[in-house]
PDB file of C-alpha atoms and ligand atoms in Angstrom:
ATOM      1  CA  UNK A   1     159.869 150.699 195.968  1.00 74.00           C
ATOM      2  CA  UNK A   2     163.549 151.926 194.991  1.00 86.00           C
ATOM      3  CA  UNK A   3     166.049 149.664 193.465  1.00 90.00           C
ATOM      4  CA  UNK A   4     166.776 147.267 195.755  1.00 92.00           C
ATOM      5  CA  UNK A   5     170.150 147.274 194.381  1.00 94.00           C
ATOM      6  CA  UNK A   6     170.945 150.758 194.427  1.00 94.00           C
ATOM      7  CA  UNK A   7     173.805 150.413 196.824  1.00 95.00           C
ATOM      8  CA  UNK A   8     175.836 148.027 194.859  1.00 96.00           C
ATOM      9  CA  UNK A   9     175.536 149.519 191.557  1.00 95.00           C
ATOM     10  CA  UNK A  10     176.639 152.589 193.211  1.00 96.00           C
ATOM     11  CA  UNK A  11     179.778 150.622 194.490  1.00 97.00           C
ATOM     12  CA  UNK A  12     180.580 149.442 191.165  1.00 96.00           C
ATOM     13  CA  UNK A  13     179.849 152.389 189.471  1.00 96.00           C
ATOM     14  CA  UNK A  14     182.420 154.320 191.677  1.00 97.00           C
ATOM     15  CA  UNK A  15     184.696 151.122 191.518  1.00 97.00           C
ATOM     16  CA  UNK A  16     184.729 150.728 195.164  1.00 98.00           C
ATOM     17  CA  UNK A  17     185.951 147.084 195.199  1.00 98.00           C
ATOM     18  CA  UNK A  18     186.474 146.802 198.851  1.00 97.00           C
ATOM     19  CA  UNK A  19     183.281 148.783 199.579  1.00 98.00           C
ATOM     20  CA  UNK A  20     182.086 145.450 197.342  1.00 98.00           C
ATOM     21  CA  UNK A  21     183.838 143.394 199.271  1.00 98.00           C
ATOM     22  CA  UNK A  22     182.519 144.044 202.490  1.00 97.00           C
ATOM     23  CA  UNK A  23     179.152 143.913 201.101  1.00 98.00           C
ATOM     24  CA  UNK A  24     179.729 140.631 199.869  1.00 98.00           C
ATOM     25  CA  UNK A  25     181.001 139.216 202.812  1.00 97.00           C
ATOM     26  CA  UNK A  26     178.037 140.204 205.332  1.00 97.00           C
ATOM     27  CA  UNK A  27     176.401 136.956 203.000  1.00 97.00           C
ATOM     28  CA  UNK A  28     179.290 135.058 202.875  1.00 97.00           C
ATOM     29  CA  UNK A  29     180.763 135.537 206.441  1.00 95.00           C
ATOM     30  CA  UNK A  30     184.323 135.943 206.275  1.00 94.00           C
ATOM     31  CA  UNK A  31     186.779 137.636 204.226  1.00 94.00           C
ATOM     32  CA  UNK A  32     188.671 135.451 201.912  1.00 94.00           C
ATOM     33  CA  UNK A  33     190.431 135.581 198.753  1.00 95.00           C
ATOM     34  CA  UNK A  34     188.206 133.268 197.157  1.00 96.00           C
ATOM     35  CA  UNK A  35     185.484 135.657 197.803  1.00 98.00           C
ATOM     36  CA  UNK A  36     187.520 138.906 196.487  1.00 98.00           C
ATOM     37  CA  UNK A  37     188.435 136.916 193.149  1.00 98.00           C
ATOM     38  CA  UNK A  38     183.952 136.483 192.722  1.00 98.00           C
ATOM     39  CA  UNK A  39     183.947 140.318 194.028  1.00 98.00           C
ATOM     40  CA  UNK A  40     186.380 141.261 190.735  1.00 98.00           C
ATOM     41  CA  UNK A  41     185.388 138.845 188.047  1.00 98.00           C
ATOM     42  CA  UNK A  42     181.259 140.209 188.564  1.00 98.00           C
ATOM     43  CA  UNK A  43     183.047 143.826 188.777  1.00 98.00           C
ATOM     44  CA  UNK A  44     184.641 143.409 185.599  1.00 97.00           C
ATOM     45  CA  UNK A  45     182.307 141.675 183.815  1.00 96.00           C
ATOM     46  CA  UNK A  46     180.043 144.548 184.667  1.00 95.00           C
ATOM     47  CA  UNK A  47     181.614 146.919 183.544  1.00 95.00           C
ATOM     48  CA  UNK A  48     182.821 145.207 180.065  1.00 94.00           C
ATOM     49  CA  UNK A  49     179.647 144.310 178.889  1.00 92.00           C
ATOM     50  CA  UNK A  50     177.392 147.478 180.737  1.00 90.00           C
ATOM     51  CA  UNK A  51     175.505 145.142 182.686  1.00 88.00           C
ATOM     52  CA  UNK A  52     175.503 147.022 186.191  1.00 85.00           C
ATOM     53  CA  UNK A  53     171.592 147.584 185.704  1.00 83.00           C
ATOM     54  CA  UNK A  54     171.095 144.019 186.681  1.00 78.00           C
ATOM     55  CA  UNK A  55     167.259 143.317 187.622  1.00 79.00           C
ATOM     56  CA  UNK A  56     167.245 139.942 189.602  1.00 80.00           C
ATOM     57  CA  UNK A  57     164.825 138.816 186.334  1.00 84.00           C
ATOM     58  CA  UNK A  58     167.234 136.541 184.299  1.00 87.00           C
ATOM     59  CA  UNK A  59     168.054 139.194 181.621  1.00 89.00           C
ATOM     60  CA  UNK A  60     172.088 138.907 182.721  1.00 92.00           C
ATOM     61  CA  UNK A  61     173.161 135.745 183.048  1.00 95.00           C
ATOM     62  CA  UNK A  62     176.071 134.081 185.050  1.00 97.00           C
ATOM     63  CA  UNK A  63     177.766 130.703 184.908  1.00 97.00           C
ATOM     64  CA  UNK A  64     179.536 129.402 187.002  1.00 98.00           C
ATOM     65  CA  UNK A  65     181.793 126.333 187.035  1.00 97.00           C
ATOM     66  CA  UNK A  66     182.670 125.956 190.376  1.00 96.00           C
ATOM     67  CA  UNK A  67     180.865 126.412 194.001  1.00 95.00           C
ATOM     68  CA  UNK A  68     183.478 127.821 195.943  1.00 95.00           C
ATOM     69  CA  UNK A  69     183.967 130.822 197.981  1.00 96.00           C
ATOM     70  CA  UNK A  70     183.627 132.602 195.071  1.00 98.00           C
ATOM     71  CA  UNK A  71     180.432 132.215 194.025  1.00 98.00           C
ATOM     72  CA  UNK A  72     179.260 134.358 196.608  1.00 98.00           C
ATOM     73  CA  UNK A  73     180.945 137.426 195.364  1.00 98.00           C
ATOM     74  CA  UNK A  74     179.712 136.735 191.714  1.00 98.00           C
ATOM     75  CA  UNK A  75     176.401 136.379 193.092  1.00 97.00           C
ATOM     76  CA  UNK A  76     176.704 139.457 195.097  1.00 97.00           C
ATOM     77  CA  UNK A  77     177.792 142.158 192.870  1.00 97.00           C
ATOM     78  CA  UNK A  78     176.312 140.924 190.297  1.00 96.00           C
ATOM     79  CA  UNK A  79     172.822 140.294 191.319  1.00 95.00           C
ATOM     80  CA  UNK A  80     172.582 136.667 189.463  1.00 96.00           C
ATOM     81  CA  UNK A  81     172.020 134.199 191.912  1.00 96.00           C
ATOM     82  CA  UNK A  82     170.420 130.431 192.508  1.00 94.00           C
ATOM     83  CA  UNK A  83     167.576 131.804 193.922  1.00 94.00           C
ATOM     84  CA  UNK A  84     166.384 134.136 191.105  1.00 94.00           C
ATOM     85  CA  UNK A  85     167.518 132.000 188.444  1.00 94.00           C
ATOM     86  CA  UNK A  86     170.080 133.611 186.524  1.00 95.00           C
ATOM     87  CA  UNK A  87     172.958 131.990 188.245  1.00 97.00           C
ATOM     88  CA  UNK A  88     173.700 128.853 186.255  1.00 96.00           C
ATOM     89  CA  UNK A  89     176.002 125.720 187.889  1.00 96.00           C
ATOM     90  CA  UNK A  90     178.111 123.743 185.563  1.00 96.00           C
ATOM     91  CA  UNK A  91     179.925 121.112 188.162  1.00 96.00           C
ATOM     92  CA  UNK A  92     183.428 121.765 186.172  1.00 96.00           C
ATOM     93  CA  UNK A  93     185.744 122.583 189.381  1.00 95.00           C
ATOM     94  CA  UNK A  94     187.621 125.693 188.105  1.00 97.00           C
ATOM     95  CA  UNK A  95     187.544 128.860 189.601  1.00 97.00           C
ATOM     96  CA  UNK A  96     185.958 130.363 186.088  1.00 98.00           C
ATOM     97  CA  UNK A  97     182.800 132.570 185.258  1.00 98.00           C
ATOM     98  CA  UNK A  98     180.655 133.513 182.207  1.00 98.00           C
ATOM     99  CA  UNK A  99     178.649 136.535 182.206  1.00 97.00           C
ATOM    100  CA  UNK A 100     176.409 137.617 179.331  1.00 95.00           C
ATOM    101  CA  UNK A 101     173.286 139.663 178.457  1.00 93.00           C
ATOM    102  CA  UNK A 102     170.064 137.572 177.172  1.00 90.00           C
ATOM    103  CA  UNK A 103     170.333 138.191 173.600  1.00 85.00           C
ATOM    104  CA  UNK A 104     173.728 139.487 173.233  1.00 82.00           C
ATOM    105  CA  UNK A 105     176.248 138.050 171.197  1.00 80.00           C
ATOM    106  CA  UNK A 106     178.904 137.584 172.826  1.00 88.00           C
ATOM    107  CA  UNK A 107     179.795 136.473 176.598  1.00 94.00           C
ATOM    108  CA  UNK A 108     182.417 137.203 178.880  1.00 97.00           C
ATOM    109  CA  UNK A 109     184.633 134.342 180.590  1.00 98.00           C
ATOM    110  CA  UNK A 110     186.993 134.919 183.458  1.00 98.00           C
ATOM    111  CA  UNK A 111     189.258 132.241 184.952  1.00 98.00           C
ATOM    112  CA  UNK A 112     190.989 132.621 188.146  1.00 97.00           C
ATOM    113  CA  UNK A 113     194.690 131.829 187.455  1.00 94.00           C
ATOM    114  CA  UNK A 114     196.705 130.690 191.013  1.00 82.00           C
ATOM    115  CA  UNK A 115     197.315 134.049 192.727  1.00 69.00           C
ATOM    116  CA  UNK A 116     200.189 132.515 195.258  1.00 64.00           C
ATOM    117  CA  UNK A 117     201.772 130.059 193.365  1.00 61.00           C
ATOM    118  CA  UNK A 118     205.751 130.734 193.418  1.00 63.00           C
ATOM    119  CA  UNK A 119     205.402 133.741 195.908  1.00 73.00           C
ATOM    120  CA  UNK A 120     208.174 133.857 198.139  1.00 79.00           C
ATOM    121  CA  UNK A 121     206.182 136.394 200.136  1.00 86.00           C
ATOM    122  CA  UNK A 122     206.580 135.143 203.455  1.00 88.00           C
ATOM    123  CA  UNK A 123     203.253 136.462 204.297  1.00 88.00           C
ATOM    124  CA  UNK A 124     201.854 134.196 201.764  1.00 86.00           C
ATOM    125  CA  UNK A 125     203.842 131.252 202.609  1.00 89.00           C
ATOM    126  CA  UNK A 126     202.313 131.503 206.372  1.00 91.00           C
ATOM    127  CA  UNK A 127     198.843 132.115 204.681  1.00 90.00           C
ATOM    128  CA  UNK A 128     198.958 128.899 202.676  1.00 89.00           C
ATOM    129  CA  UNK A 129     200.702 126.835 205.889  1.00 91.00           C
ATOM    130  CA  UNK A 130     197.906 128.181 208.174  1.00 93.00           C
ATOM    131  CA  UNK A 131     195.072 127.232 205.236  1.00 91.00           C
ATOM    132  CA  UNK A 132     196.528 123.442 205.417  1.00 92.00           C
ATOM    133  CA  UNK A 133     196.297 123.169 208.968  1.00 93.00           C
ATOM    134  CA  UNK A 134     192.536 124.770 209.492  1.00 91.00           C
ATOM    135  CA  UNK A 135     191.563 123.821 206.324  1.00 89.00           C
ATOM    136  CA  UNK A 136     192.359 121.200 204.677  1.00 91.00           C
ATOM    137  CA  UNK A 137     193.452 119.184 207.698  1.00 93.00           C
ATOM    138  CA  UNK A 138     190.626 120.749 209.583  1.00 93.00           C
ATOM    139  CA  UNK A 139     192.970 120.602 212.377  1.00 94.00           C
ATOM    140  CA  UNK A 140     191.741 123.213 215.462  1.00 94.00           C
ATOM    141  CA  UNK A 141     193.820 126.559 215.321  1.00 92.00           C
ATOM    142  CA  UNK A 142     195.065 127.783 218.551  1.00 94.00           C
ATOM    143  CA  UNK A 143     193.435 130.975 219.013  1.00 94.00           C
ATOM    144  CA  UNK A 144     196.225 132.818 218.145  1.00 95.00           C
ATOM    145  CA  UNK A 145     196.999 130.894 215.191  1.00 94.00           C
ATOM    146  CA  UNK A 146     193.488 131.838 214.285  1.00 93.00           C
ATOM    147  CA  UNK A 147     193.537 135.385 214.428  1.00 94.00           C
ATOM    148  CA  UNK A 148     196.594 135.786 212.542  1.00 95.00           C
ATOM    149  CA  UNK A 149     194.991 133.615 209.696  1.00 93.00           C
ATOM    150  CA  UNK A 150     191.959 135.840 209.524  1.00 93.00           C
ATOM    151  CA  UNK A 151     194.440 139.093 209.456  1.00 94.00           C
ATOM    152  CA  UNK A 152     196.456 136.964 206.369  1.00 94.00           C
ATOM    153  CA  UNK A 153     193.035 135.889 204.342  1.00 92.00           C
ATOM    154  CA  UNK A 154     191.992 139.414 204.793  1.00 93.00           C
ATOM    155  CA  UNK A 155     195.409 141.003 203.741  1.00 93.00           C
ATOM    156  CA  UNK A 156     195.065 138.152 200.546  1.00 92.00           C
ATOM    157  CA  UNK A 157     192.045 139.133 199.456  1.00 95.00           C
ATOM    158  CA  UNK A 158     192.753 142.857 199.812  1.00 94.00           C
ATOM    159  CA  UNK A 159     196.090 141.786 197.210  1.00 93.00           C
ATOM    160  CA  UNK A 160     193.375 140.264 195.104  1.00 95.00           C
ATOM    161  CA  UNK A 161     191.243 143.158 194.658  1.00 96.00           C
ATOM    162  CA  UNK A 162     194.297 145.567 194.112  1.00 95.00           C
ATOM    163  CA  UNK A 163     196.130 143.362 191.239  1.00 95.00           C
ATOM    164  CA  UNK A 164     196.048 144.009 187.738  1.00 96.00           C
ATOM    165  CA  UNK A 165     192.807 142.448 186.317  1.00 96.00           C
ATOM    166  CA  UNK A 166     195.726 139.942 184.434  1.00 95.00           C
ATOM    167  CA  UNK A 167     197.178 138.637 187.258  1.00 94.00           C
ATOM    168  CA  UNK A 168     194.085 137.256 188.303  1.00 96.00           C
ATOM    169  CA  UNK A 169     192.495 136.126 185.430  1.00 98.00           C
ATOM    170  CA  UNK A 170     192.813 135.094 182.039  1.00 97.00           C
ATOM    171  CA  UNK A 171     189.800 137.328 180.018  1.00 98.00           C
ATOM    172  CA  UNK A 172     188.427 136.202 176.878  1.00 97.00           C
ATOM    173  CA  UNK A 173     184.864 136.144 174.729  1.00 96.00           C
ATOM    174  CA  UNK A 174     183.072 133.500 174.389  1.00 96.00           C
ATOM    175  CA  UNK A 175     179.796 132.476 172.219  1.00 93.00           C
ATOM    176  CA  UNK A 176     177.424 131.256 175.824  1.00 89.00           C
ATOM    177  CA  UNK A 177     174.731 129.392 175.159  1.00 89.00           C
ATOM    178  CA  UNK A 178     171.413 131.106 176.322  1.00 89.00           C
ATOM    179  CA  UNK A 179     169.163 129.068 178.767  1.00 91.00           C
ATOM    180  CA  UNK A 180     165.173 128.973 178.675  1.00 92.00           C
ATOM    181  CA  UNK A 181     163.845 131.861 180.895  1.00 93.00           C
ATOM    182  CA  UNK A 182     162.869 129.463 184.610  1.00 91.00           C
ATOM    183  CA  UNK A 183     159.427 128.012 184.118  1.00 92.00           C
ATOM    184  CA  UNK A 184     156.733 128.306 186.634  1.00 93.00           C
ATOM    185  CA  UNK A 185     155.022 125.368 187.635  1.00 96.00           C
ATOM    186  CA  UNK A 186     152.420 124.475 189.521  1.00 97.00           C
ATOM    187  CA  UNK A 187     152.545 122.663 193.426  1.00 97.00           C
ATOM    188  CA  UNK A 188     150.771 119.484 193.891  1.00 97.00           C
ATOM    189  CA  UNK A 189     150.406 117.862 197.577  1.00 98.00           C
ATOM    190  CA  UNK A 190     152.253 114.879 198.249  1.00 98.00           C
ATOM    191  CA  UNK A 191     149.568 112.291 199.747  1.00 98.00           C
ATOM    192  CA  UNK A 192     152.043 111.171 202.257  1.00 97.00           C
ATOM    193  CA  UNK A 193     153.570 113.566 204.180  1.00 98.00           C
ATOM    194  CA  UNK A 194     151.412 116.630 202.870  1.00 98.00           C
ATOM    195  CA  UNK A 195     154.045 118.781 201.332  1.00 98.00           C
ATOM    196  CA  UNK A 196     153.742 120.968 198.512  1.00 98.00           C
ATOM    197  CA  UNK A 197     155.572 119.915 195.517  1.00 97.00           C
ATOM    198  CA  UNK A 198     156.555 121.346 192.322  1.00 97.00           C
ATOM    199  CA  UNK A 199     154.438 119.211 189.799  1.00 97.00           C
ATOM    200  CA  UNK A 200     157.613 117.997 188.191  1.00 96.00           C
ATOM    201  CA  UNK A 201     159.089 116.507 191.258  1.00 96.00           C
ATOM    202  CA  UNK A 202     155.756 114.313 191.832  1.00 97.00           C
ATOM    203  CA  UNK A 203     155.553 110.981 191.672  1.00 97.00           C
ATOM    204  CA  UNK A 204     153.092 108.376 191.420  1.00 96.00           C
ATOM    205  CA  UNK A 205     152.629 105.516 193.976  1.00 94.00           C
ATOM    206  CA  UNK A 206     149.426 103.454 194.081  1.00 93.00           C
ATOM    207  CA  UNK A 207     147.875 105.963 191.693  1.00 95.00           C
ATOM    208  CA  UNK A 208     148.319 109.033 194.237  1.00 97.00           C
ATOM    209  CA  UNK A 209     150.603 111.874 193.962  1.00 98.00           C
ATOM    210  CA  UNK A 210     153.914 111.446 196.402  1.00 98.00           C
ATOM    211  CA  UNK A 211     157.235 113.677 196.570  1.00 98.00           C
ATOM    212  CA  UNK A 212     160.206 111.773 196.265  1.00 97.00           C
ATOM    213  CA  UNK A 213     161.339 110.999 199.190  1.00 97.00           C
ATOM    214  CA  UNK A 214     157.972 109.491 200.080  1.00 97.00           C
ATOM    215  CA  UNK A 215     158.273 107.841 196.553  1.00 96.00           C
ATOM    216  CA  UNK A 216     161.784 106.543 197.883  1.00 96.00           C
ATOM    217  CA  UNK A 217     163.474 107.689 195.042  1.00 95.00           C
ATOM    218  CA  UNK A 218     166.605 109.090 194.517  1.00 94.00           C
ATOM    219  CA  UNK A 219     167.627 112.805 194.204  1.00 95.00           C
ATOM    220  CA  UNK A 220     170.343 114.986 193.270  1.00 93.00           C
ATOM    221  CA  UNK A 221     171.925 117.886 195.744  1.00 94.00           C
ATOM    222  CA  UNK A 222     175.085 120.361 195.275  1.00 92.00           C
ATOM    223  CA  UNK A 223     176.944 119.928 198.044  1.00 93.00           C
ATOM    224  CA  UNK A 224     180.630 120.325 198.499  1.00 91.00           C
ATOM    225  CA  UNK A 225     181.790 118.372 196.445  1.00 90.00           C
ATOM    226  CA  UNK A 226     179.214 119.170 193.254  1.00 92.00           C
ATOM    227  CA  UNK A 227     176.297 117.609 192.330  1.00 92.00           C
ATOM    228  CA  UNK A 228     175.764 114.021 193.656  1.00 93.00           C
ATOM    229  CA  UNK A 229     173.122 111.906 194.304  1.00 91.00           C
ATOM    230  CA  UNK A 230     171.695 111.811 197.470  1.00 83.00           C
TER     231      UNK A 230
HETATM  232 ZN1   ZN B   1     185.449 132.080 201.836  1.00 68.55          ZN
HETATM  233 ZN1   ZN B   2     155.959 113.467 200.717  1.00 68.55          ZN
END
């Protein structure tokens, strides 16, 4: 089989951010400038540490504080993500990223600084105003209201990928802890509802192996807000 990521090396190689961009967003499903700072700090990051050869097997690393829009663009370009292990959550809230080779000295951390703060672009003003309403008020957009705000996002994120890598984020190296390699482990049936279970998630109730919802237990999930128990 080819590379499976032959197409988005390529992009980066050629340092076709928007090409990126677009790529990244068929996953994420809109165009934001959350998503085009993830698209840039993977881009960077692998370029600065020649890690654009990533295999999907956990030798480059990311770490991520945040779960944001952004996440999908680091994920994207740079091929470490939840599902093949090599994208690692810390529940910190910022917009900031470590990248690093298994092995390698040194690591790479990006934070996102605020990109509008103290515009007095008006564009960006009606950007932020149209944000408040559909976002953070979740109040419905008029659909004319909502068409310019997806024109503004995308004209936002197109700003982010064209700024100077400093005006995005502050860039320095960092000594990353390495992470064990993702163990495989083995699936047990729960006896109550019949569900496969990873043998660490099993429980015991009168003697018999249960998953833990059957066990009544609690559990963790990442939802918007971070980790939290269920
Ligand atoms: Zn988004
Ligand atoms: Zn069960």
């Amino acid at each position: 089989m080819d590379n499976p990521r032959a197409n988005i090396e390529n992009l980066i190689m050629e340092g076709d951010l928007e090409g990126l961009l677009k790529g990244a967003a068929e996953i994420h499903g809109h165009y934001c400038p959350g998503l085009a700072i993830g698209v840039k700090a993977a881009y960077i990051a692998c370029k600065r540490l020649d890690i654009i050869h990533s295999d999907g097997m956990e030798k480059i690393m990311a770490v991520t504080e945040c779960n944001n829009c952004s996440v999908d663009g680091i994920q994207y370009v740079s091929g470490c993500t939840l599902g093949n292990n090599a994208l690692i959550y810390k529940d910190l809230g910022k917009t900031a990223f470590t990248f690093y080779k298994r092995g390698g000295k040194t690591g790479l951390r990006l934070v996102a600084k605020s990109f509008s703060d103290g515009s007095d672009d008006p564009l960006e003003k009606e950007a932020d105003a149209l944000f408040d309403k559909a976002v953070k008020r979740r109040e419905e957009l008029t659909p004319e209201e909502s068409r310019r705000f997806k024109k503004l996002w995308e004209i936002r994120s197109h700003r982010v990928l064209n700024a100077p890598e400093d005006k995005i984020f502050s860039i320095e190296t960092v000594d990353e802890p390495d992470v064990e390699y993702a163990p495989i482990y083995n699936s047990i049936r729960c006896s109550v509802c019949g569900e496969n279970v990873m043998e660490t998630r099993v429980r015991m109730k009168d003697e018999k192996p249960v998953c833990i919802p059957c066990a009544g237990e609690e559990y963790r999930m990442i939802v918007g807000r971070g980790i939290r128990n269920a």
